[in-house]
């Protein structure tokens, strides 16, 4: 198999994992979500603190997200880019999360997402995960109304 064929297969494998991720998010399937992450994952998320270290800490974040929504969570990835090397890869996209919070408030926002992957024991796993939103520096507030 050529290098290009290997890369195409790895890209397809990561795309499949992301498709599973979207289904797991929609269904609030914590085990499905956590199956994407290496034990040593480091996450820079949109909620405090500045970073989460390790899968257990990041599991707690996902459990809080799931428990804050009524019913299913809408999640879409747009402009996804997958770049694959021999044993590392990275992805980035613009992602939309939507749904109804437990308070009854509807949410529909876009965020920027980047993930760094490593091939560990034959499986692609996320070792670094980062979500961000643009910030209005003058007023010190997140800008959540932007759309691609």
C-alpha positions as MATLAB code, in Angstrom:
seq = 'XXXXXXXXXXXXXXXXXXXXXXXXXXXXXXXXXXXXXXXXXXXXXXXXXXXXXXXXXXXXXXXXXXXXXXXXXXXXXXXXXXXXXXXXXXXXXXXXXXXXXXXXXXXXXXXXXXXXXXXXXXXXXXXXXXXXXXXXXXXXXXXXXXXX';
ca = [
       0.000    0.000    0.000;
       1.350    3.420   -0.909;
       1.870    6.273    1.545;
      -1.055    8.126   -0.035;
      -3.332    5.091    0.412;
      -2.303    4.845    4.077;
      -3.084    8.540    4.575;
      -6.497    8.165    2.891;
      -7.275    5.165    5.134;
      -6.208    7.073    8.252;
      -8.251   10.122    7.213;
     -11.273    7.865    6.693;
     -10.709    6.243   10.095;
     -10.599    9.632   11.825;
     -13.682   10.783    9.886;
     -15.480    7.659   11.108;
     -14.489    8.409   14.705;
     -15.817   11.961   14.334;
     -19.091   10.662   12.870;
     -19.394    8.375   15.918;
     -18.597   11.386   18.125;
     -21.481   13.401   16.677;
     -23.887   10.492   17.276;
     -22.562   10.101   20.833;
     -22.997   13.823   21.503;
     -26.565   13.749   20.185;
     -27.389   10.723   22.362;
     -25.398   11.927   25.399;
     -23.376    8.714   25.270;
     -20.461    9.357   27.635;
     -18.659    6.092   26.833;
     -18.863    6.853   23.114;
     -17.372   10.307   23.656;
     -14.636    9.136   25.983;
     -13.574    6.377   23.567;
     -12.006    9.157   21.447;
      -9.579   10.354   24.111;
      -6.203    9.080   25.268;
      -5.795    8.744   29.030;
      -3.267   11.615   28.989;
      -5.496   14.020   27.032;
      -5.060   17.728   27.727;
      -8.020   19.965   26.944;
      -8.311   23.728   26.632;
     -12.073   24.241   26.689;
     -14.417   27.236   26.634;
     -15.304   26.754   30.292;
     -12.938   27.243   33.248;
     -10.342   26.265   34.327;
      -7.598   27.059   31.824;
      -6.964   23.363   31.151;
      -8.109   19.872   31.980;
      -5.478   17.159   32.271;
      -6.360   13.502   31.886;
      -9.379   11.603   30.648;
     -11.041   11.491   34.079;
     -11.034   15.285   34.414;
     -12.345   15.669   30.881;
     -15.055   13.041   31.476;
     -16.433   15.275   34.231;
     -16.698   18.160   31.745;
     -18.681   16.053   29.285;
     -20.948   14.756   32.053;
     -21.703   18.357   33.054;
     -22.442   19.285   29.442;
     -24.783   16.334   29.024;
     -26.611   17.028   32.278;
     -27.172   20.697   31.364;
     -29.256   19.859   28.252;
     -32.834   18.642   28.034;
     -33.151   15.947   25.411;
     -30.706   15.442   22.549;
     -27.839   17.763   21.682;
     -27.460   19.046   18.135;
     -23.873   19.048   16.907;
     -22.473   19.769   13.458;
     -18.941   20.043   12.093;
     -18.260   22.408    9.187;
     -15.138   23.046    7.149;
     -13.457   19.999    8.677;
      -9.778   19.588    7.833;
      -7.946   16.325    8.598;
      -4.163   16.183    8.247;
      -2.457   12.839    8.849;
       1.189   11.934    9.441;
       2.749    8.592   10.343;
       1.542    8.459   13.952;
       0.119   11.936   14.568;
      -2.742   13.850   12.990;
      -4.658   17.040   13.566;
      -8.158   18.176   12.782;
      -9.839   21.538   12.904;
     -13.342   22.730   12.138;
     -16.095   25.176   12.928;
     -18.668   23.397   15.072;
     -22.246   24.233   15.943;
     -23.845   23.073   19.175;
     -27.551   23.518   19.760;
     -30.312   22.327   22.015;
     -32.463   23.242   24.962;
     -30.844   23.809   28.324;
     -32.452   22.558   31.535;
     -33.539   26.142   32.198;
     -35.623   26.036   29.011;
     -33.252   28.424   27.238;
     -32.428   27.484   23.653;
     -28.767   27.559   22.707;
     -27.281   27.673   19.236;
     -23.648   28.699   19.018;
     -20.585   28.185   16.903;
     -17.149   27.396   18.259;
     -13.716   26.713   16.852;
     -12.330   23.235   17.436;
      -8.859   21.753   17.062;
      -7.763   18.252   18.022;
      -4.360   16.614   17.953;
      -4.398   12.845   17.523;
      -1.846   10.075   18.108;
      -1.911    6.551   16.812;
      -1.777    4.546   20.050;
      -1.849    0.743   19.893;
      -3.295    0.920   16.393;
      -6.107    3.358   17.260;
      -6.343    7.096   16.625;
      -6.965    8.906   19.933;
      -7.189   12.589   20.801;
      -4.292   13.725   22.980;
      -5.078   17.441   22.830;
      -8.493   19.044   22.413;
      -9.171   22.752   22.168;
     -12.421   24.679   21.843;
     -12.489   28.437   21.554;
     -14.801   31.290   20.750;
     -13.847   34.750   19.505;
     -13.500   37.461   22.143;
     -14.355   41.145   22.018;
     -11.157   42.357   23.670;
     -12.464   45.868   24.234;
     -15.336   44.620   26.394;
     -13.792   41.372   27.621;
     -16.712   39.207   26.455;
     -17.086   36.154   24.292;
     -18.702   36.778   20.928;
     -21.217   33.960   20.529;
     -23.363   35.346   17.711;
     -20.895   34.781   14.852;
     -21.749   32.283   12.128;
     -19.566   31.009    9.283;
];
